Coordinates of C-alpha atoms in Angstrom, one line a residue:
X243 CA 96.7 91.7 85.5
X244 CA 93.7 89.6 86.5
X245 CA 92.1 89.8 90.0
X246 CA 93.2 86.3 90.9
X247 CA 96.8 87.1 90.1
X248 CA 96.6 90.4 92.1
X249 CA 95.2 88.5 95.1
X250 CA 97.9 85.9 94.7
X251 CA 100.6 88.5 94.9
X252 CA 99.1 90.0 98.0
X253 CA 98.7 86.7 99.7
X254 CA 102.2 85.8 98.8
X255 CA 103.5 89.0 100.6
X256 CA 101.4 88.2 103.6
X257 CA 102.8 84.6 103.6
X258 CA 106.4 86.0 103.3
X259 CA 105.9 88.2 106.4
X260 CA 104.1 85.5 108.3
X261 CA 107.1 83.1 107.7
X262 CA 109.3 85.6 109.3
X263 CA 106.9 86.4 112.2
X264 CA 109.6 86.6 114.8
X265 CA 111.0 89.7 113.1
X266 CA 107.6 91.4 113.5
X267 CA 106.6 90.2 117.0
X268 CA 107.0 92.2 120.2
X269 CA 108.4 89.1 122.0
X270 CA 110.2 86.9 119.4
X271 CA 110.2 83.3 120.1
X272 CA 107.2 83.5 122.5
X273 CA 104.5 85.3 120.6
X274 CA 102.4 83.0 118.3
X275 CA 104.5 80.0 119.3
X276 CA 101.3 78.0 120.1
X277 CA 98.9 76.8 117.5
X278 CA 95.7 78.8 117.8
X279 CA 92.8 79.8 115.7
X280 CA 94.1 83.4 115.5
X281 CA 97.5 82.8 114.0
X282 CA 99.9 85.6 112.9
X283 CA 98.7 85.2 109.3
X284 CA 95.0 85.2 110.2
X285 CA 95.3 88.3 112.4
X286 CA 97.2 90.2 109.6
X287 CA 94.6 89.2 107.0
X288 CA 91.8 90.2 109.3
X289 CA 93.2 93.7 109.9
X290 CA 93.8 94.2 106.1
X291 CA 90.2 93.3 105.3
X292 CA 88.5 95.4 108.0
X293 CA 86.0 98.2 107.3
X294 CA 84.0 100.6 109.5
X295 CA 82.0 98.1 111.6
X296 CA 82.5 97.4 115.2
X297 CA 85.2 94.9 116.0
X298 CA 82.7 92.1 117.0
X299 CA 80.8 92.5 113.7
X300 CA 84.1 92.6 111.8
X301 CA 85.0 89.2 113.4
X302 CA 81.6 87.7 112.5
X303 CA 82.3 88.6 108.8
X304 CA 85.9 87.4 108.9
X305 CA 85.0 84.0 110.4
X306 CA 81.8 83.8 108.3
X307 CA 79.3 83.4 111.2
X308 CA 81.2 80.5 112.9
X309 CA 79.6 79.9 116.3
X310 CA 83.0 79.2 117.9
X311 CA 84.8 82.2 116.5
X312 CA 87.5 83.9 118.7
X313 CA 86.3 86.5 121.1
X314 CA 87.0 90.2 120.6
X315 CA 89.3 90.1 123.6
X316 CA 91.4 87.3 122.1
X317 CA 91.7 89.2 118.9
X318 CA 92.9 92.4 120.7
X319 CA 95.5 90.4 122.6
X320 CA 96.8 88.8 119.5
X321 CA 97.0 91.9 117.4
X322 CA 98.9 93.7 120.2
X323 CA 101.8 91.3 119.6
X324 CA 102.4 92.4 116.0
X325 CA 104.5 95.4 115.1
X326 CA 103.1 97.9 112.5
X327 CA 106.2 97.2 110.4
X328 CA 104.7 93.9 109.3
X329 CA 101.9 95.8 107.5
X330 CA 104.4 98.4 106.2
X331 CA 106.6 95.6 104.6
X332 CA 103.5 93.9 103.1
X333 CA 102.5 97.2 101.5
X334 CA 106.0 97.8 100.2
X335 CA 106.4 94.3 98.7
X336 CA 102.9 94.2 97.3
X337 CA 103.1 97.7 95.7
X338 CA 106.5 96.8 94.1
X339 CA 105.0 93.7 92.5
X340 CA 101.9 95.3 91.1
X341 CA 103.6 98.4 89.8
X342 CA 103.9 98.5 86.0
X343 CA 107.5 99.1 85.2
X344 CA 108.0 101.8 82.6
X345 CA 110.8 103.8 81.1
X346 CA 108.5 106.8 81.0
X347 CA 108.6 109.5 83.7
X348 CA 106.4 108.4 86.6
X349 CA 104.2 111.1 88.1
X350 CA 104.3 111.0 91.9
X351 CA 102.3 113.4 94.1
X352 CA 103.3 114.0 97.7
X353 CA 101.1 115.3 100.4
X354 CA 100.0 114.8 104.0
X355 CA 96.7 114.4 105.8
X356 CA 95.7 114.7 109.5
X357 CA 93.8 111.8 111.1
X358 CA 91.9 112.3 114.3
X359 CA 92.2 109.4 116.8
X360 CA 90.8 108.8 120.3
X361 CA 92.0 111.5 122.6
X362 CA 94.9 110.3 124.8
X363 CA 96.4 112.9 127.2
X364 CA 99.3 110.5 128.0
X365 CA 100.6 110.5 124.4
X366 CA 102.6 113.7 124.1
X367 CA 103.3 113.0 120.4
X368 CA 99.6 113.2 119.3
X369 CA 97.8 115.2 122.1
X370 CA 96.5 118.8 121.6
X371 CA 95.1 120.7 124.6
X372 CA 92.7 122.6 122.5
X373 CA 92.1 126.4 122.5
X374 CA 89.2 128.9 122.6
X375 CA 86.9 126.5 124.2
X376 CA 87.8 123.6 121.9
X377 CA 87.9 120.2 123.6
X378 CA 91.3 118.4 123.7
X379 CA 92.0 116.0 120.8
X380 CA 94.7 113.7 119.3
X381 CA 96.0 113.7 115.8
X382 CA 98.4 111.6 113.7
X383 CA 99.8 112.7 110.3
X384 CA 100.0 110.5 107.2
X385 CA 102.6 111.4 104.6
X386 CA 102.2 109.7 101.3
X387 CA 103.8 109.4 97.9
X388 CA 101.0 108.6 95.3
X389 CA 101.3 107.5 91.7
X390 CA 99.0 109.7 89.7
X391 CA 98.8 107.4 86.7
X392 CA 98.5 104.0 88.3
X393 CA 96.4 105.4 91.2
X394 CA 98.3 103.5 93.9
X395 CA 100.3 104.6 97.0
X396 CA 104.0 104.1 96.5
X397 CA 105.2 104.8 100.0
X398 CA 104.1 106.4 103.3
X399 CA 105.3 107.7 106.6
X400 CA 103.2 108.0 109.8
X401 CA 104.1 110.7 112.3
X402 CA 102.6 112.1 115.6
X403 CA 101.1 115.5 114.7
X404 CA 103.0 117.2 117.5
X405 CA 106.4 116.2 116.0
X406 CA 105.4 116.0 112.4
X407 CA 107.9 116.9 109.7
X408 CA 106.6 116.6 106.1
X409 CA 110.0 117.6 104.7
X410 CA 111.8 114.8 106.5
X411 CA 109.1 112.3 105.4
X412 CA 109.5 113.3 101.7
X413 CA 113.2 113.1 101.9
X414 CA 113.1 109.6 103.4
X415 CA 110.6 108.4 100.8
X416 CA 112.7 109.8 97.9
X417 CA 116.0 108.5 99.2
X418 CA 114.7 105.0 99.8
X419 CA 112.8 104.6 96.6
X420 CA 113.9 102.2 93.9
X421 CA 112.1 104.1 91.1
X422 CA 114.5 105.1 88.4
X423 CA 112.8 108.1 86.9
X424 CA 110.0 110.2 88.5
X425 CA 108.5 113.7 88.8
X426 CA 107.5 114.7 92.3
X427 CA 104.6 117.2 92.3
X428 CA 104.1 119.0 95.6
X429 CA 102.1 121.8 97.1
X430 CA 103.4 124.9 98.9
X431 CA 104.2 123.2 102.2
X432 CA 107.1 121.4 100.5
X433 CA 108.9 124.6 99.4
X434 CA 112.5 123.9 100.5
X435 CA 116.0 123.9 99.1
X436 CA 116.7 120.6 100.9
X437 CA 113.7 118.9 99.3
X438 CA 114.8 120.1 95.9
X439 CA 118.4 118.9 96.5
X440 CA 117.3 115.4 97.6
X441 CA 115.2 115.0 94.5
X442 CA 118.0 116.4 92.3
X443 CA 120.5 114.0 93.8
X444 CA 118.1 111.1 93.2
X445 CA 118.1 112.0 89.5
X446 CA 114.4 112.8 89.6
X447 CA 112.5 115.9 88.7
X448 CA 110.4 118.2 90.9
X449 CA 107.4 120.6 90.3
X450 CA 106.7 122.5 93.5
X451 CA 104.2 125.2 94.0
X452 CA 105.6 128.1 96.1
X453 CA 104.2 131.2 97.8
X454 CA 103.2 133.7 95.2
X455 CA 104.2 136.8 97.2
X456 CA 107.6 138.0 98.2
X457 CA 108.2 135.4 100.9
X458 CA 109.8 132.0 100.7
X459 CA 112.3 131.0 98.0
X460 CA 111.1 133.9 95.8
X461 CA 112.4 136.3 98.5
X462 CA 115.8 137.7 97.5
X463 CA 115.6 136.6 93.9
X464 CA 115.6 139.3 91.3
X465 CA 112.5 138.4 89.2
X466 CA 110.8 140.2 86.3
X467 CA 108.1 142.7 87.1
X468 CA 105.8 141.1 84.6
X469 CA 102.7 139.1 85.7
X470 CA 104.0 136.0 83.9
X471 CA 107.5 134.8 83.4
X472 CA 109.7 131.7 83.0
X473 CA 113.4 132.1 84.0
X474 CA 116.2 129.7 84.6
X475 CA 118.1 129.9 87.9
X476 CA 121.5 128.3 88.8
X477 CA 121.9 128.9 92.5
X478 CA 125.0 128.1 94.5
X479 CA 124.2 127.5 98.1
X480 CA 126.9 128.2 100.8
X481 CA 127.1 128.1 104.6
X482 CA 130.2 130.2 105.1
X483 CA 130.4 134.0 104.9
X484 CA 133.9 135.1 104.1
X485 CA 134.7 138.5 102.5
X486 CA 134.9 136.8 99.1
X487 CA 131.6 135.0 99.7
X488 CA 129.8 138.2 100.8
X489 CA 130.8 139.8 97.5
X490 CA 129.4 136.8 95.6
X491 CA 126.2 137.0 97.6
X492 CA 125.4 140.3 96.0
X493 CA 124.4 138.4 92.9
X494 CA 121.1 137.2 94.3
X495 CA 120.2 135.0 91.4
X496 CA 123.5 133.0 91.6
X497 CA 124.4 132.7 95.2
X498 CA 122.4 132.1 98.4
X499 CA 123.6 131.9 102.0
X500 CA 122.1 129.0 104.0
X501 CA 122.1 129.6 107.8
X502 CA 123.4 126.9 110.1
X503 CA 119.9 126.6 111.8
X504 CA 118.3 125.7 108.4
X505 CA 118.4 122.0 107.4
X506 CA 120.4 121.3 104.3
X507 CA 122.0 117.9 104.0
X508 CA 124.5 118.6 101.2
X509 CA 126.5 121.2 103.0
X510 CA 128.5 120.9 106.3
X511 CA 126.4 121.7 109.3
X512 CA 129.3 123.5 111.0
X513 CA 132.3 125.0 109.5
X514 CA 135.6 126.3 111.0
X515 CA 137.5 129.3 109.8
X516 CA 140.2 127.1 108.2
X517 CA 137.7 125.0 106.3
X518 CA 137.4 125.7 102.5
X519 CA 134.3 127.3 101.2
X520 CA 131.9 124.6 99.9
X521 CA 129.1 125.3 97.4
X522 CA 126.1 123.2 96.4
X523 CA 124.7 124.0 92.9
X524 CA 120.9 123.8 92.5
X525 CA 119.4 124.3 89.0
X526 CA 115.7 125.1 88.5
X527 CA 113.2 127.2 86.7
X528 CA 110.9 129.6 88.4
X529 CA 107.6 130.0 86.4
X530 CA 104.7 132.2 87.1
X531 CA 101.5 131.8 85.1
X532 CA 97.9 132.8 85.1
X533 CA 95.2 130.4 86.4
X534 CA 92.1 132.6 86.4
X535 CA 90.9 136.2 86.4
X536 CA 93.5 138.1 88.4
X537 CA 94.9 134.8 89.9
X538 CA 98.5 133.6 89.4
X539 CA 100.6 130.7 90.6
X540 CA 104.3 130.3 90.9
X541 CA 106.1 126.9 90.6
X542 CA 109.7 125.7 90.8
X543 CA 110.8 122.9 88.5
X544 CA 113.9 121.4 87.0
X545 CA 112.0 120.0 84.0
X546 CA 113.4 121.1 80.6
X547 CA 111.8 124.2 79.2
X548 CA 111.6 122.9 75.6
X549 CA 109.9 119.6 76.6
X550 CA 107.7 121.1 79.4
X551 CA 106.5 124.6 78.5
X552 CA 104.2 126.6 80.8
X553 CA 101.0 125.0 79.5
X554 CA 102.3 121.5 80.3
X555 CA 103.4 122.6 83.8
X556 CA 99.9 123.8 84.5
X557 CA 98.5 120.5 83.3
X558 CA 100.9 118.5 85.4
X559 CA 100.3 120.5 88.6
X560 CA 96.5 120.2 88.1
X561 CA 97.0 116.4 88.1
X562 CA 98.3 116.6 91.7
X563 CA 94.6 116.8 92.8
X564 CA 94.5 113.0 92.4
X565 CA 96.2 112.6 95.8
X566 CA 93.6 114.8 97.5
X567 CA 90.7 112.7 96.2
X568 CA 92.6 109.5 97.2
X569 CA 92.8 110.8 100.8
X570 CA 89.0 111.2 100.7
X571 CA 88.6 107.6 99.5
X572 CA 90.9 106.4 102.1
X573 CA 89.0 108.1 104.9
X574 CA 85.4 107.7 103.8
X575 CA 85.3 104.7 101.4
X576 CA 88.0 102.5 103.0
X577 CA 87.0 103.7 106.5
X578 CA 90.3 105.1 107.7
X579 CA 88.4 107.3 110.2
X580 CA 86.9 104.2 112.0
X581 CA 89.7 102.5 113.9
X582 CA 89.2 99.4 116.1
X583 CA 91.6 100.4 118.8
X584 CA 92.7 103.4 120.9
X585 CA 96.4 102.3 120.9
X586 CA 98.6 104.2 118.5
X587 CA 100.5 101.0 117.5
X588 CA 97.2 99.3 116.5
X589 CA 96.1 102.5 114.6
X590 CA 99.4 102.4 112.6
X591 CA 98.6 98.8 111.7
X592 CA 95.2 99.8 110.4
X593 CA 96.5 102.8 108.4
X594 CA 99.0 100.6 106.5
X595 CA 96.2 97.9 106.1
X596 CA 93.9 100.5 104.5
X597 CA 96.7 101.6 102.1
X598 CA 97.2 97.9 101.2
X599 CA 93.4 97.5 100.6
X600 CA 93.3 100.7 98.6
X601 CA 96.0 99.5 96.2
X602 CA 94.4 96.1 96.0
X603 CA 91.0 97.6 95.1
X604 CA 92.5 100.1 92.7
X605 CA 94.5 97.5 90.8
X606 CA 91.5 95.3 90.4
X607 CA 89.1 98.1 89.5
X608 CA 91.5 99.6 86.9
X609 CA 91.4 96.4 84.9
X610 CA 87.6 96.1 84.8
X611 CA 86.4 96.9 81.3
X612 CA 83.8 99.7 81.2
X613 CA 81.5 99.4 78.1
X614 CA 81.4 102.6 76.1
X615 CA 77.9 103.8 75.1
X616 CA 76.3 106.8 73.6
X617 CA 76.1 108.8 76.9
X618 CA 76.5 112.5 77.8
X619 CA 79.4 111.7 80.2
X620 CA 82.3 109.3 80.3
X621 CA 81.7 106.8 83.1
X622 CA 84.0 105.1 85.6
X623 CA 83.5 102.4 88.3
X624 CA 81.9 103.5 91.5
X625 CA 84.9 103.1 93.9
X626 CA 82.7 102.6 96.9
X627 CA 81.0 99.6 95.4
X628 CA 84.4 98.3 94.0
X629 CA 86.0 98.4 97.5
X630 CA 83.1 96.5 99.0
X631 CA 83.4 93.8 96.3
X632 CA 87.2 93.6 96.6
X633 CA 86.8 93.1 100.3
X634 CA 84.4 90.2 99.6
X635 CA 86.9 88.8 97.1
X636 CA 89.7 89.1 99.6
X637 CA 87.5 87.1 102.1
X638 CA 86.6 84.6 99.3
X639 CA 82.9 85.5 99.5
X640 CA 82.9 86.2 95.7
X641 CA 85.1 85.4 92.7
X642 CA 85.6 86.3 89.1
X643 CA 83.7 86.9 86.8
X644 CA 81.0 88.0 89.2
X645 CA 83.5 90.4 90.8
X646 CA 84.2 92.3 87.5
X647 CA 80.5 92.1 86.4
X648 CA 79.2 93.9 89.5
X649 CA 81.9 96.5 89.5
X650 CA 81.3 97.2 85.7
X651 CA 77.5 97.6 86.4
X652 CA 77.9 100.2 89.1
X653 CA 79.2 103.3 87.4
X654 CA 79.3 107.0 88.1
X655 CA 79.9 109.9 85.6
X656 CA 83.2 111.6 85.3
X657 CA 82.7 115.4 85.5
X658 CA 86.2 116.9 85.3
X659 CA 85.0 120.6 85.4
X660 CA 82.9 120.3 88.5
X661 CA 84.2 122.3 91.5
X662 CA 83.0 122.2 95.1
X663 CA 84.0 124.1 98.2
X664 CA 86.2 121.9 100.4
X665 CA 84.7 121.0 103.8
X666 CA 87.4 122.0 106.2
X667 CA 85.5 121.3 109.5
X668 CA 87.3 119.2 112.1
X669 CA 86.4 115.5 111.8
X670 CA 85.8 114.0 115.3
X671 CA 87.0 110.5 116.3
X672 CA 84.2 108.0 115.7
X673 CA 83.5 106.3 119.0
X674 CA 83.3 102.5 119.2
X675 CA 79.6 102.6 120.2
X676 CA 78.6 104.6 117.1
X677 CA 79.5 102.3 114.3
X678 CA 77.5 100.9 111.5
X679 CA 76.0 97.4 111.8

């Protein structure tokens, strides 16, 4: 897929949303009813192409140094009329068009990431008071479904950090997806019978890392004493506890009671005494394997044991790290830590816009041919340079073949065995006065 075609697909989705602008405006029929320099389409394009500069400098780049460009105030007023759903729908349509259809099993990683925004005590959904002398702060949470082979974001959900629910976000993304066959790879935070059931009902597969102690789903199961094992479980979940059910529950590897205060969408929330007993059958493997000296991990999966032995499960789970590195690129390469507004609605716009630009840049970069030479390492495109060039291409400041040539010349080595300690320090909101020029 050539860069011009990829851009054509993106511009087509922007045009489609712009033609239905009333659906995405705060005041349908009034907003963008007059002909102005900052039309609905122009504002959307501008937000998608934004980087980490201050808003005035971004507008100078967008309008290519025009002396009569719109003021910052005019842009802020125009963008406040557009709902974030406009960008969400552009992302959904564009992603669907650039996705390579395949009968093969698609590998989808799910994870979430906190994003610090300007502190706002009036927003109860994002505001944290702070503790132990820490200053108050505000957070929002991005939940994402990421294609590990095509390196693009398939879907996302944005939540206030005070009311976040990663399980609900995953279930919504799975239920609404039009992908026929996929494997969802998740970390320990997604350990849940409800998540497993949603994926099973979709006809998909799951590979979920679980707590390796005696807590969580492992608790109550009768498992081997060995350090490594791979056993099949067929568990029938039930909400009622009759005398007959209590007898069945003694077989811990076949029956499990689900309390009414635990979310499970495939059993009745409330049951009366006269109601029949309803079971939900969940089939999976529980696999424990060694990952290092004295270190073990446990995963749950419904993949076939013959086609996916333990070694293959280890390889698949290791691939999940791709979503972690993509979050790093989103925040530091795309600039998702440098918003151009304090309003949560506008921040949602920019998060979806960064996801769009990430997919746009990845699709273009993945089709650039990297010449193979006699080198110590395998090389790949420098994604930071690639994003910069793709933004210029989006703004029509450059064009193929110069675009591909510059991307192909700026390379970095691939070092798959390199490990570094993760920097888990709190990332502060970048104030508007402290932006790059």
